[in-house]
Every structure is written in C-alpha cells, then in structure tokens.
Amino acid sequence: RNRHPKTDYQYDSRQIPGRPECLSTRKELYERNFPVYKQPAEVGSFSLDSKRRFFNDSRQIRYYAKLDRRPNFDLTDGYRDRYVKRDESVKENLNHLLQWILANRAAVGSSQAAASPCPIDTDFVTWRGHLTKLLTTPYENREGWLLAVTKFKGTLYVSEVETEAARTQRQNRTEKHKEMTYWGYKFEQYMCADDAQSVPNPGGVVNTNEAFCAVVRTRLADHRLLFSGEVDGRDKDPRAPPPPECYIELKTSAEICTPKQRSNFHRFKLLKWWAQSFLLGVPRIIAGFRTQDGVVVDVETISVSEISHIIKAERNCWKPTVCMNFCCAFLSFVKRTVTEDDPSVVYLFSYEPYGDVTFTVHRDSQYSFLPPWYVEELIG
Ligand code: 0WD
Ligand code: CA
C-alpha cells in the first residue's frame, strides 16, 4: 500500500505530513512514557450560592466529616420535598471562570498587564471536567463530545458544546435516572458539614446551584493550563496540607458483590474517578457503596495515587499514560490548528466513538462563547 510518510506517528496517516486535519484516538498510539504533569497549584477559588450567584471567595466550601460507624444512609430521603435543582438548560460556558479571572487579574496576568499582547499568562483556560473528557477519550466508546476553542490575546479558551445525542438523553431521562442523579448530591450532604466545628445536617435542603470551585495552574508537557473544578469538601483539620492536597472528592457507586462487578468497577468507574481527581491534584476519593435502592452501606477511602496500582492487576485495563499522552497530543493539535486570534471565531473539535478528532471553523456563529463583558475588559 502506498502511504504518506509519517512525521509524527500520533497523527492520522492519511494526512499531509506536518499539517494534520485530524487526530487519532487509538490507544496504541499513546502508550509511551508518562508526560510531565506538574503538581497543580491552587491560585484561587470561588463560590456559587443557592441562586447560582458568583462570589470571589470560598464561602461554599464544606468540611468532610469522617464516619465513626457503619453508614446506613438513605439517598432518596428528601428527593420529593427538599431538592432544589439547577436549571440544566442554562448554558454557562466558561462564564464563572472568566468572572474569576477578571476579579483576579493580578494573580493570572503577565507582568505588563493591560498593554501586554498576552494579558492572561497561560496557554489554555478551561473547566477540569472538559479535561477529564479528553483524558478518557481513548477508552470512550459510548459518548462523543464537542469542544469549542477560541484564541483570544494569545490564550486558548476551551468550552464544551452539548452534543445532539447528549441533549436528547438529557431531555428523555427516566424518573429513575433523575432520582439516581440526586443520590450523589444527597451523599455529599450526609458526609459534609458547613463548618469545621459542626456536623452534617441530612435534614436540610439539597440545592445543586451551590458550588465551591478551586482554580489551579499546572503544566502538561509544554502546555500551560489554568482551569477550575468543583470540589466537594476539605479535610477539617486545620493542620491538613494546603489546597489542593486537603481536598476530597465524594462518589457513590453500586455495591460490589461479584468478581465481574469488581472488574467493571476497576475498568470503567475508576478510570473516570482517577482522571477527574488526578487533574486537580485531589489525593483522596471517599466512595459510598449503595444498595440497588439507594442505601449507602459502606464507605471507603480510595487514594488517587493507588489507583494506577490497583488497575494493574486487571487484564486489558486502561492506562494513565495513554490518557495523559492523548490529552497532551490533543492540546498540541489545538495549538497548531487554532491560529486565528479573534474572540468571535470558534474552532469546533468533534469526537465520535471509534473515530478521529476532527474540526470545523465558525465565524460569528451560535458557537461563539466569550461574552462581551470579558472581551471588552481585556481589550481595555
Ligand atoms: O457547561 C458544561 N457542559 C459543564 C459545566 C459541564 C460540567 C461542569 N460545568 C460547570 C459546573 O457549573 C461546575 O460548577 O463547571 C463547574 C466545575 O465543574 P468541573 O469540576 O469542571 O466538572 P466535573 O468534573 O465534570 O464535575 C464535578 C462536579 C460533579 O461531581 P461528580 O462527583 O458527579 O463528578 O460538578 C457537578 C457534579 O457534582 N457537575 C455539574 N454541576 C453543574 N453543572 C455539572 C454541570 N453540568 N456537571 C457536573
Ligand atoms: Ca463528587
């Protein structure tokens, strides 16, 4: 067969060398040494209150309360009468993070502030959740994604666009599924208190508008990243290490009763759990194992750094290095592709299971996501 010579083997071989139009997601291509990933450093945090209003402080942080006995938490309690749900049809894009950036320009700006051609001192700005999707892409064969990228004053902003399939799924969720979504938030309420001195209050209202988000800086190979992720709680001991090391992630999962269930938990759940917490530098996951009808009967602490060892015993399992190398290759692909520096231009990157990552370019379209208040403030 007559093929183009490949200059960089991670790119699709059908492409002209040096100017790839798509990026392969085949896991075999990403099995090399683990890339440099700097320990994330927290540069700030913000809070969203019960009405989803932004505050440039940590007022919504919660304190993890260790259990002193076997749990017996009914996760359905309050679902009908003490649940205020965030309106998921409202697309927030990067807005809260951009609001945080404007409120903290001294902390994120380069030295010459306003006059600088690169006022935000980073290559990429995004949500942690978007990076999690990138990390798991080589192993994802159910759900595709769309990521919109805009280059503005030298920085690449990455914001998710809901796929048609995801929107259809969201609008057709079963009653059971809606209830199960509540379970995760209810578990947080059983496990966390509003201050370090008090105890959790399971009698209160679960309001999913409320959030505490950490903003971190780090580097993946030669990509400087500034991103934010929602944090469930922190160690309440004042002598705990500084953030993000004192943070914890709360998860619920079905009880594991058979070897098959254990293997599936390692192969699918732990991949997502690891990617999410590793990115932000959160060292511990507190997992609540529940019965079929949503009663947590066991709580275990999973050390994020141990996960890579746990999964090695599993044959045909995911590999952290593949996740990180793919993410790194995607960011390189974005840097090469997104050349036009214009807040109204969007390069839309698309992934569908078993396919490559491809892109299209859109000017002044429905996809533009940098709000005028942000653009005007940076133009100065
Ligand atoms: O616009 C979007 N498509 C998204 C926006 C997708 C995901 C999150 N967000 C927003 C939310 O406002 C959130 O406050 O970004 C903020 C930070 O999110 P993240 O940490 O980057 O997102 P991710 O790691 O996917 O989710 C963290 C937690 C989830 O915990 P679990 O344990 O279920 O992974 O954020 C919550 C949820 O509790 N969460 C969301 N909250 C609001 N809107 C959303 C969402 N769409 N998705 C997850
Ligand atoms: Ca959680």
Tab-separated table of C-alpha atoms and ligand atoms in Angstrom:
chain	number	residue	atom	x	y	z
A	1	ARG	CA	0.000	0.000	0.000
A	2	ASN	CA	1.129	3.478	-0.811
A	3	ARG	CA	1.011	5.665	2.281
A	4	HIS	CA	2.264	9.114	3.114
A	5	PRO	CA	5.400	9.078	5.214
A	6	LYS	CA	4.540	9.956	8.801
A	7	THR	CA	6.388	12.744	10.535
A	8	ASP	CA	4.563	12.356	13.839
A	9	TYR	CA	3.050	8.967	14.447
A	10	GLN	CA	0.250	10.169	16.702
A	11	TYR	CA	-1.435	11.809	13.712
A	12	ASP	CA	-3.588	10.046	11.171
A	13	SER	CA	-1.524	8.569	8.364
A	14	ARG	CA	-3.923	9.781	5.658
A	15	GLN	CA	-2.893	13.355	6.345
A	16	ILE	CA	-0.297	15.532	4.683
A	17	PRO	CA	2.772	15.375	6.919
A	18	GLY	CA	3.109	18.442	9.107
A	19	ARG	CA	-0.444	19.668	8.558
A	20	PRO	CA	-2.804	17.176	10.105
A	21	GLU	CA	-6.532	17.792	9.787
A	22	CYS	CA	-7.466	15.220	12.392
A	23	LEU	CA	-6.116	13.438	15.433
A	24	SER	CA	-6.245	9.696	16.010
A	25	THR	CA	-7.752	8.441	19.279
A	26	ARG	CA	-6.345	4.891	19.027
A	27	LYS	CA	-4.917	3.974	22.415
A	28	GLU	CA	-1.936	2.047	20.987
A	29	LEU	CA	-0.538	5.335	19.670
A	30	TYR	CA	-0.322	6.846	23.138
A	31	GLU	CA	1.471	4.080	25.015
A	32	ARG	CA	4.713	5.875	25.761
A	33	ASN	CA	6.372	7.422	28.790
A	34	PHE	CA	4.191	9.395	31.141
A	35	PRO	CA	4.417	13.089	30.186
A	36	VAL	CA	5.415	15.774	32.687
A	37	TYR	CA	2.375	16.845	34.686
A	38	LYS	CA	3.253	19.413	37.320
A	39	GLN	CA	1.572	19.167	40.699
A	40	PRO	CA	-1.374	21.587	40.333
A	41	ALA	CA	-1.063	24.754	42.427
A	42	GLU	CA	-4.200	26.483	43.638
A	43	VAL	CA	-4.309	30.131	42.568
A	44	GLY	CA	-7.737	30.889	43.985
A	45	SER	CA	-11.294	29.706	44.378
A	46	PHE	CA	-14.858	30.917	44.039
A	47	SER	CA	-18.350	30.033	45.172
A	48	LEU	CA	-21.815	29.841	43.627
A	49	ASP	CA	-24.661	30.322	46.082
A	50	SER	CA	-28.177	28.816	46.241
A	51	LYS	CA	-29.267	31.165	43.443
A	52	ARG	CA	-26.150	30.424	41.361
A	53	ARG	CA	-24.675	33.860	42.114
A	54	PHE	CA	-20.889	34.191	41.861
A	55	PHE	CA	-18.691	35.128	44.843
A	56	ASN	CA	-14.957	35.594	44.638
A	57	ASP	CA	-14.355	33.671	47.870
A	58	SER	CA	-14.646	30.219	49.475
A	59	ARG	CA	-17.948	30.702	51.337
A	60	GLN	CA	-19.390	27.476	49.914
A	61	ILE	CA	-16.545	25.198	50.970
A	62	ARG	CA	-17.670	22.202	53.021
A	63	TYR	CA	-15.897	20.118	55.632
A	64	TYR	CA	-15.571	16.375	55.367
A	65	ALA	CA	-16.765	14.572	58.495
A	66	LYS	CA	-15.193	11.120	58.972
A	67	LEU	CA	-17.625	8.416	59.991
A	68	ASP	CA	-17.300	6.664	63.331
A	69	ARG	CA	-19.644	3.781	62.476
A	70	ARG	CA	-21.000	1.780	59.563
A	71	PRO	CA	-23.222	4.029	57.454
A	72	ASN	CA	-26.881	3.471	56.686
A	73	PHE	CA	-27.719	6.493	54.511
A	74	ASP	CA	-30.990	6.644	52.626
A	75	LEU	CA	-30.022	8.599	49.493
A	76	THR	CA	-33.635	9.023	48.358
A	77	ASP	CA	-34.594	10.959	51.501
A	78	GLY	CA	-35.669	14.498	50.568
A	79	TYR	CA	-35.866	13.821	46.824
A	80	ARG	CA	-39.540	14.912	46.636
A	81	ASP	CA	-39.638	17.699	49.178
A	82	ARG	CA	-36.099	19.018	49.922
A	83	TYR	CA	-34.459	19.257	46.483
A	84	VAL	CA	-33.754	22.448	44.523
A	85	LYS	CA	-32.346	21.544	41.117
A	86	ARG	CA	-30.116	23.735	38.992
A	87	ASP	CA	-31.666	24.623	35.621
A	88	GLU	CA	-29.604	22.489	33.242
A	89	SER	CA	-30.964	24.151	30.117
A	90	VAL	CA	-28.970	27.297	31.036
A	91	LYS	CA	-25.604	27.021	29.296
A	92	GLU	CA	-22.968	28.729	31.429
A	93	ASN	CA	-19.968	28.035	29.204
A	94	LEU	CA	-16.791	29.356	30.877
A	95	ASN	CA	-18.586	32.364	32.384
A	96	HIS	CA	-17.927	31.821	36.098
A	97	LEU	CA	-14.294	31.047	35.472
A	98	LEU	CA	-13.968	34.166	33.280
A	99	GLN	CA	-15.595	36.186	36.064
A	100	TRP	CA	-12.993	34.800	38.462
A	101	ILE	CA	-10.192	35.714	36.027
A	102	LEU	CA	-11.361	39.333	35.765
A	103	ALA	CA	-11.616	39.583	39.552
A	104	ASN	CA	-8.081	38.196	39.924
A	105	ARG	CA	-6.150	39.710	37.048
A	106	ALA	CA	-3.168	40.461	39.227
A	107	ALA	CA	-2.879	36.742	40.061
A	108	VAL	CA	-3.196	35.473	36.470
A	109	GLY	CA	-1.845	38.324	34.366
A	110	SER	CA	1.573	38.664	32.847
A	111	SER	CA	3.748	41.459	34.216
A	112	GLN	CA	2.824	44.225	31.744
A	113	ALA	CA	-0.901	43.713	32.486
A	114	ALA	CA	-3.166	45.645	30.094
A	115	ALA	CA	-0.608	46.622	27.450
A	116	SER	CA	0.567	43.013	27.050
A	117	PRO	CA	-0.374	41.045	23.939
A	118	CYS	CA	-0.994	38.087	26.290
A	119	PRO	CA	-2.839	39.505	29.300
A	120	ILE	CA	-3.611	36.058	30.749
A	121	ASP	CA	-0.403	34.186	31.478
A	122	THR	CA	-1.385	30.689	30.278
A	123	ASP	CA	-1.855	28.691	27.061
A	124	PHE	CA	-5.254	27.182	27.959
A	125	VAL	CA	-8.263	28.195	30.071
A	126	THR	CA	-10.977	25.569	30.641
A	127	TRP	CA	-13.030	23.532	33.122
A	128	ARG	CA	-11.474	20.488	34.730
A	129	GLY	CA	-14.497	18.473	33.520
A	130	HIS	CA	-13.555	19.164	29.891
A	131	LEU	CA	-10.025	17.883	30.503
A	132	THR	CA	-11.475	14.763	32.156
A	133	LYS	CA	-13.352	14.037	28.909
A	134	LEU	CA	-10.103	14.374	26.973
A	135	LEU	CA	-8.221	12.038	29.318
A	136	THR	CA	-10.823	9.285	28.929
A	137	THR	CA	-11.347	9.659	25.151
A	138	PRO	CA	-9.120	6.739	24.014
A	139	TYR	CA	-11.322	4.451	26.168
A	140	GLU	CA	-14.680	6.077	25.481
A	141	ASN	CA	-16.834	4.102	23.088
A	142	ARG	CA	-20.274	5.310	24.090
A	143	GLU	CA	-20.326	9.116	24.117
A	144	GLY	CA	-18.809	11.637	21.751
A	145	TRP	CA	-18.012	15.254	22.586
A	146	LEU	CA	-17.783	18.727	21.073
A	147	LEU	CA	-15.224	21.228	22.327
A	148	ALA	CA	-15.282	24.823	21.138
A	149	VAL	CA	-11.927	26.615	21.108
A	150	THR	CA	-11.341	30.351	20.726
A	151	LYS	CA	-7.944	32.037	20.672
A	152	PHE	CA	-8.023	35.473	22.238
A	153	LYS	CA	-4.940	37.548	23.025
A	154	GLY	CA	-2.686	34.517	22.833
A	155	THR	CA	-4.704	32.284	25.173
A	156	LEU	CA	-6.806	29.306	24.029
A	157	TYR	CA	-10.229	29.050	25.697
A	158	VAL	CA	-11.832	25.598	25.610
A	159	SER	CA	-15.571	25.274	26.278
A	160	GLU	CA	-17.872	22.312	25.811
A	161	VAL	CA	-20.864	22.293	23.456
A	162	GLU	CA	-23.641	19.798	24.227
A	163	THR	CA	-23.903	17.152	21.506
A	164	GLU	CA	-27.239	16.375	19.898
A	165	ALA	CA	-27.128	12.908	21.495
A	166	ALA	CA	-26.423	14.340	24.971
A	167	ARG	CA	-29.285	16.826	24.669
A	168	THR	CA	-31.721	14.113	23.594
A	169	GLN	CA	-30.544	11.964	26.509
A	170	ARG	CA	-30.916	14.835	28.978
A	171	GLN	CA	-34.428	15.618	27.776
A	172	ASN	CA	-35.514	11.972	27.913
A	173	ARG	CA	-34.142	10.939	31.280
A	174	THR	CA	-36.288	8.434	33.115
A	175	GLU	CA	-37.728	9.175	36.541
A	176	LYS	CA	-35.377	6.534	37.998
A	177	HIS	CA	-32.366	8.193	36.422
A	178	LYS	CA	-33.355	11.621	37.786
A	179	GLU	CA	-33.636	10.111	41.242
A	180	MET	CA	-30.226	8.475	40.913
A	181	THR	CA	-28.678	11.820	39.924
A	182	TYR	CA	-29.968	13.174	43.250
A	183	TRP	CA	-28.247	10.336	45.154
A	184	GLY	CA	-24.789	11.760	44.503
A	185	TYR	CA	-25.716	15.164	45.921
A	186	LYS	CA	-27.518	13.624	48.903
A	187	PHE	CA	-24.389	11.629	49.754
A	188	GLU	CA	-22.434	14.918	49.887
A	189	GLN	CA	-24.942	16.234	52.419
A	190	TYR	CA	-24.537	13.142	54.639
A	191	MET	CA	-20.739	13.428	54.531
A	192	CYS	CA	-20.030	17.176	54.812
A	193	ALA	CA	-20.696	19.996	57.263
A	194	ASP	CA	-20.858	23.737	56.601
A	195	ASP	CA	-18.064	24.496	59.044
A	196	ALA	CA	-15.200	22.680	60.702
A	197	GLN	CA	-16.897	22.672	64.125
A	198	SER	CA	-20.324	21.344	63.161
A	199	VAL	CA	-21.728	18.017	61.950
A	200	PRO	CA	-23.517	17.231	58.655
A	201	ASN	CA	-27.223	18.099	58.534
A	202	PRO	CA	-29.103	15.486	56.467
A	203	GLY	CA	-32.379	17.231	57.295
A	204	GLY	CA	-31.513	20.264	55.166
A	205	VAL	CA	-32.330	21.080	51.549
A	206	VAL	CA	-30.128	19.770	48.713
A	207	ASN	CA	-29.575	22.691	46.328
A	208	THR	CA	-27.449	21.884	43.277
A	209	ASN	CA	-26.960	25.553	42.422
A	210	GLU	CA	-24.430	25.733	45.230
A	211	ALA	CA	-20.802	25.024	44.375
A	212	PHE	CA	-17.274	25.602	45.562
A	213	CYS	CA	-14.699	25.673	42.765
A	214	ALA	CA	-10.918	25.683	43.001
A	215	VAL	CA	-8.811	27.343	40.301
A	216	VAL	CA	-5.423	25.751	39.652
A	217	ARG	CA	-2.412	26.318	37.488
A	218	THR	CA	-0.313	23.492	36.136
A	219	ARG	CA	1.601	22.303	33.081
A	220	LEU	CA	1.207	19.207	30.883
A	221	ALA	CA	4.463	18.836	28.890
A	222	ASP	CA	4.792	22.271	27.227
A	223	HIS	CA	1.150	23.264	27.729
A	224	ARG	CA	0.462	25.772	30.494
A	225	LEU	CA	-3.032	25.221	31.897
A	226	LEU	CA	-5.352	27.328	34.040
A	227	PHE	CA	-8.551	25.517	34.954
A	228	SER	CA	-11.222	25.194	37.583
A	229	GLY	CA	-13.016	22.251	39.107
A	230	GLU	CA	-15.791	21.789	41.614
A	231	VAL	CA	-14.530	20.491	44.974
A	232	ASP	CA	-16.820	18.524	47.298
A	233	GLY	CA	-15.035	19.141	50.568
A	234	ARG	CA	-11.860	19.586	52.531
A	235	ASP	CA	-10.201	17.935	55.490
A	236	LYS	CA	-11.459	19.838	58.522
A	237	ASP	CA	-8.171	19.518	60.418
A	238	PRO	CA	-6.558	23.000	60.309
A	239	ARG	CA	-3.138	21.251	60.178
A	240	ALA	CA	-4.093	19.481	56.925
A	241	PRO	CA	-1.804	20.208	53.934
A	242	PRO	CA	-2.600	23.272	51.803
A	243	PRO	CA	-5.074	23.005	48.883
A	244	PRO	CA	-5.498	21.059	46.662
A	245	GLU	CA	-3.959	18.380	48.905
A	246	CYS	CA	-6.537	18.833	51.670
A	247	TYR	CA	-9.448	18.381	49.226
A	248	ILE	CA	-11.601	15.297	48.909
A	249	GLU	CA	-13.877	14.005	46.151
A	250	LEU	CA	-17.126	12.229	47.062
A	251	LYS	CA	-18.563	9.467	44.901
A	252	THR	CA	-21.286	6.869	45.097
A	253	SER	CA	-21.318	3.529	43.332
A	254	ALA	CA	-23.281	0.287	43.390
A	255	GLU	CA	-22.156	-2.270	45.961
A	256	ILE	CA	-19.615	-4.742	44.624
A	257	CYS	CA	-20.772	-8.319	45.184
A	258	THR	CA	-19.181	-10.385	42.388
A	259	PRO	CA	-15.733	-10.580	40.707
A	260	LYS	CA	-17.347	-9.367	37.465
A	261	GLN	CA	-18.712	-6.279	39.247
A	262	ARG	CA	-15.303	-5.595	40.774
A	263	SER	CA	-13.626	-5.867	37.386
A	264	ASN	CA	-16.160	-3.494	35.785
A	265	PHE	CA	-15.692	-1.040	38.643
A	266	HIS	CA	-11.926	-1.021	38.003
A	267	ARG	CA	-12.224	-0.813	34.233
A	268	PHE	CA	-14.893	1.872	33.865
A	269	LYS	CA	-15.626	3.736	37.117
A	270	LEU	CA	-12.060	4.066	38.376
A	271	LEU	CA	-10.960	5.486	35.005
A	272	LYS	CA	-13.364	8.434	35.359
A	273	TRP	CA	-12.715	8.856	39.065
A	274	TRP	CA	-8.958	8.804	38.627
A	275	ALA	CA	-8.920	11.249	35.672
A	276	GLN	CA	-11.102	13.794	37.462
A	277	SER	CA	-9.243	13.852	40.771
A	278	PHE	CA	-5.732	13.445	39.381
A	279	LEU	CA	-6.131	16.530	37.153
A	280	LEU	CA	-6.937	18.844	40.067
A	281	GLY	CA	-4.450	17.206	42.465
A	282	VAL	CA	-7.144	15.888	44.802
A	283	PRO	CA	-5.486	12.971	46.635
A	284	ARG	CA	-8.480	11.137	48.144
A	285	ILE	CA	-11.844	9.859	46.926
A	286	ILE	CA	-14.433	8.960	49.555
A	287	ALA	CA	-16.607	6.284	47.963
A	288	GLY	CA	-20.050	5.384	49.254
A	289	PHE	CA	-21.241	1.941	48.166
A	290	ARG	CA	-25.018	1.680	47.894
A	291	THR	CA	-27.674	-0.964	47.509
A	292	GLN	CA	-29.970	-1.165	44.449
A	293	ASP	CA	-32.479	1.089	46.183
A	294	GLY	CA	-30.018	3.761	47.206
A	295	VAL	CA	-28.908	2.995	50.746
A	296	VAL	CA	-25.204	3.560	51.430
A	297	VAL	CA	-23.996	0.616	53.477
A	298	ASP	CA	-20.230	1.061	53.191
A	299	VAL	CA	-17.829	3.997	52.832
A	300	GLU	CA	-14.233	3.565	51.722
A	301	THR	CA	-11.337	5.940	51.108
A	302	ILE	CA	-9.562	5.436	47.794
A	303	SER	CA	-6.148	7.028	47.404
A	304	VAL	CA	-5.888	8.516	43.896
A	305	SER	CA	-2.192	7.621	43.639
A	306	GLU	CA	-3.025	3.973	44.454
A	307	ILE	CA	-5.494	3.641	41.570
A	308	SER	CA	-2.772	3.096	38.958
A	309	HIS	CA	-1.517	0.140	41.042
A	310	ILE	CA	-4.984	-1.304	41.705
A	311	ILE	CA	-5.786	-1.470	37.977
A	312	LYS	CA	-2.518	-3.181	37.003
A	313	ALA	CA	-3.980	-6.441	38.314
A	314	GLU	CA	-6.817	-6.093	35.814
A	315	ARG	CA	-6.126	-7.541	32.363
A	316	ASN	CA	-6.905	-5.383	29.341
A	317	CYS	CA	-7.377	-2.317	31.515
A	318	TRP	CA	-6.935	1.429	30.900
A	319	LYS	CA	-3.568	3.111	31.400
A	320	PRO	CA	-2.971	6.551	32.938
A	321	THR	CA	-0.121	7.233	30.485
A	322	VAL	CA	-2.446	6.750	27.470
A	323	CYS	CA	-4.908	9.251	28.999
A	324	MET	CA	-2.240	11.888	29.616
A	325	ASN	CA	-0.443	11.421	26.282
A	326	PHE	CA	-3.711	11.677	24.376
A	327	CYS	CA	-4.677	14.873	26.217
A	328	CYS	CA	-1.240	16.303	25.512
A	329	ALA	CA	-1.494	15.391	21.798
A	330	PHE	CA	-4.932	16.997	21.623
A	331	LEU	CA	-3.619	20.245	23.142
A	332	SER	CA	-0.729	20.229	20.630
A	333	PHE	CA	-3.249	19.627	17.832
A	334	VAL	CA	-5.313	22.596	19.074
A	335	LYS	CA	-2.240	24.853	19.231
A	336	ARG	CA	-1.313	24.003	15.633
A	337	THR	CA	-4.865	24.346	14.349
A	338	VAL	CA	-6.286	27.370	16.139
A	339	THR	CA	-4.250	30.148	14.585
A	340	GLU	CA	-6.751	32.970	14.124
A	341	ASP	CA	-6.746	35.170	17.250
A	342	ASP	CA	-10.313	36.521	17.341
A	343	PRO	CA	-12.902	36.309	20.162
A	344	SER	CA	-15.766	35.692	17.711
A	345	VAL	CA	-14.114	32.772	15.908
A	346	VAL	CA	-14.681	29.227	17.143
A	347	TYR	CA	-12.825	26.112	16.069
A	348	LEU	CA	-15.195	23.267	16.893
A	349	PHE	CA	-13.451	19.969	17.688
A	350	SER	CA	-15.555	16.857	17.457
A	351	TYR	CA	-15.142	13.282	18.644
A	352	GLU	CA	-17.443	10.371	17.943
A	353	PRO	CA	-16.640	6.897	19.346
A	354	TYR	CA	-14.232	4.840	17.183
A	355	GLY	CA	-13.436	7.934	15.096
A	356	ASP	CA	-10.717	10.584	14.921
A	357	VAL	CA	-10.943	14.072	16.358
A	358	THR	CA	-11.909	16.453	13.542
A	359	PHE	CA	-12.699	20.170	13.439
A	360	THR	CA	-14.671	22.878	11.655
A	361	VAL	CA	-14.296	26.687	11.811
A	362	HIS	CA	-17.177	29.075	12.617
A	363	ARG	CA	-17.195	32.885	12.463
A	364	ASP	CA	-19.767	34.931	14.467
A	365	SER	CA	-21.879	31.812	14.925
A	366	GLN	CA	-24.067	30.281	17.624
A	367	TYR	CA	-20.876	28.689	18.939
A	368	SER	CA	-19.116	31.917	19.982
A	369	PHE	CA	-18.828	31.770	23.769
A	370	LEU	CA	-16.560	34.562	25.036
A	371	PRO	CA	-19.016	37.102	26.494
A	372	PRO	CA	-18.721	40.802	25.526
A	373	TRP	CA	-18.048	41.838	29.137
A	374	TYR	CA	-14.953	39.643	29.134
A	375	VAL	CA	-13.693	40.621	25.673
A	376	GLU	CA	-14.144	44.359	26.339
A	377	GLU	CA	-12.363	44.192	29.682
A	378	LEU	CA	-9.347	42.503	28.082
A	379	ILE	CA	-9.233	44.803	25.084
A	380	GLY	CA	-9.093	47.637	27.643
B	1	0WD	O1	-21.097	23.560	30.713
B	1	0WD	C1	-20.894	22.387	30.930
B	1	0WD	N1	-21.080	21.494	29.994
B	1	0WD	C2	-20.434	21.948	32.255
B	1	0WD	C3	-20.303	22.859	33.240
B	1	0WD	C4	-20.108	20.536	32.483
B	1	0WD	C5	-19.577	20.278	33.789
B	1	0WD	C6	-19.487	21.265	34.735
B	1	0WD	N2	-19.869	22.524	34.466
B	1	0WD	C7	-19.705	23.584	35.419
B	1	0WD	C8	-20.465	23.498	36.660
B	1	0WD	O2	-21.015	24.777	36.815
B	1	0WD	C9	-19.465	23.280	37.764
B	1	0WD	O3	-19.774	24.118	38.849
B	1	0WD	O4	-18.371	23.613	35.735
B	1	0WD	C10	-18.175	23.721	37.132
B	1	0WD	C11	-16.977	22.894	37.513
B	1	0WD	O5	-17.180	21.673	37.008
B	1	0WD	P1	-15.995	20.616	36.807
B	1	0WD	O6	-15.419	20.301	38.119
B	1	0WD	O7	-15.135	21.078	35.723
B	1	0WD	O8	-16.907	19.432	36.268
B	1	0WD	P2	-16.842	17.883	36.540
B	1	0WD	O9	-15.506	17.432	36.997
B	1	0WD	O10	-17.442	17.252	35.326
B	1	0WD	O11	-17.898	17.696	37.690
B	1	0WD	C12	-17.612	17.986	39.034
B	1	0WD	C13	-18.900	18.063	39.810
B	1	0WD	C14	-19.787	16.840	39.657
B	1	0WD	O12	-19.422	15.913	40.625
B	1	0WD	P3	-19.402	14.339	40.266
B	1	0WD	O13	-18.926	13.688	41.531
B	1	0WD	O14	-20.773	13.978	39.864
B	1	0WD	O15	-18.397	14.170	39.145
B	1	0WD	O16	-19.684	19.165	39.357
B	1	0WD	C15	-21.047	18.795	39.334
B	1	0WD	C16	-21.167	17.391	39.884
B	1	0WD	O17	-21.438	17.477	41.249
B	1	0WD	N3	-21.460	18.906	37.943
B	1	0WD	C17	-22.114	19.925	37.474
B	1	0WD	N4	-22.563	20.993	38.080
B	1	0WD	C18	-23.227	21.855	37.326
B	1	0WD	N5	-23.423	21.704	36.003
B	1	0WD	C19	-22.299	19.691	36.105
B	1	0WD	C20	-22.997	20.639	35.357
B	1	0WD	N6	-23.221	20.492	34.050
B	1	0WD	N7	-21.717	18.533	35.791
B	1	0WD	C21	-21.209	18.079	36.919
B	2	CA	CA	-18.475	14.265	43.617
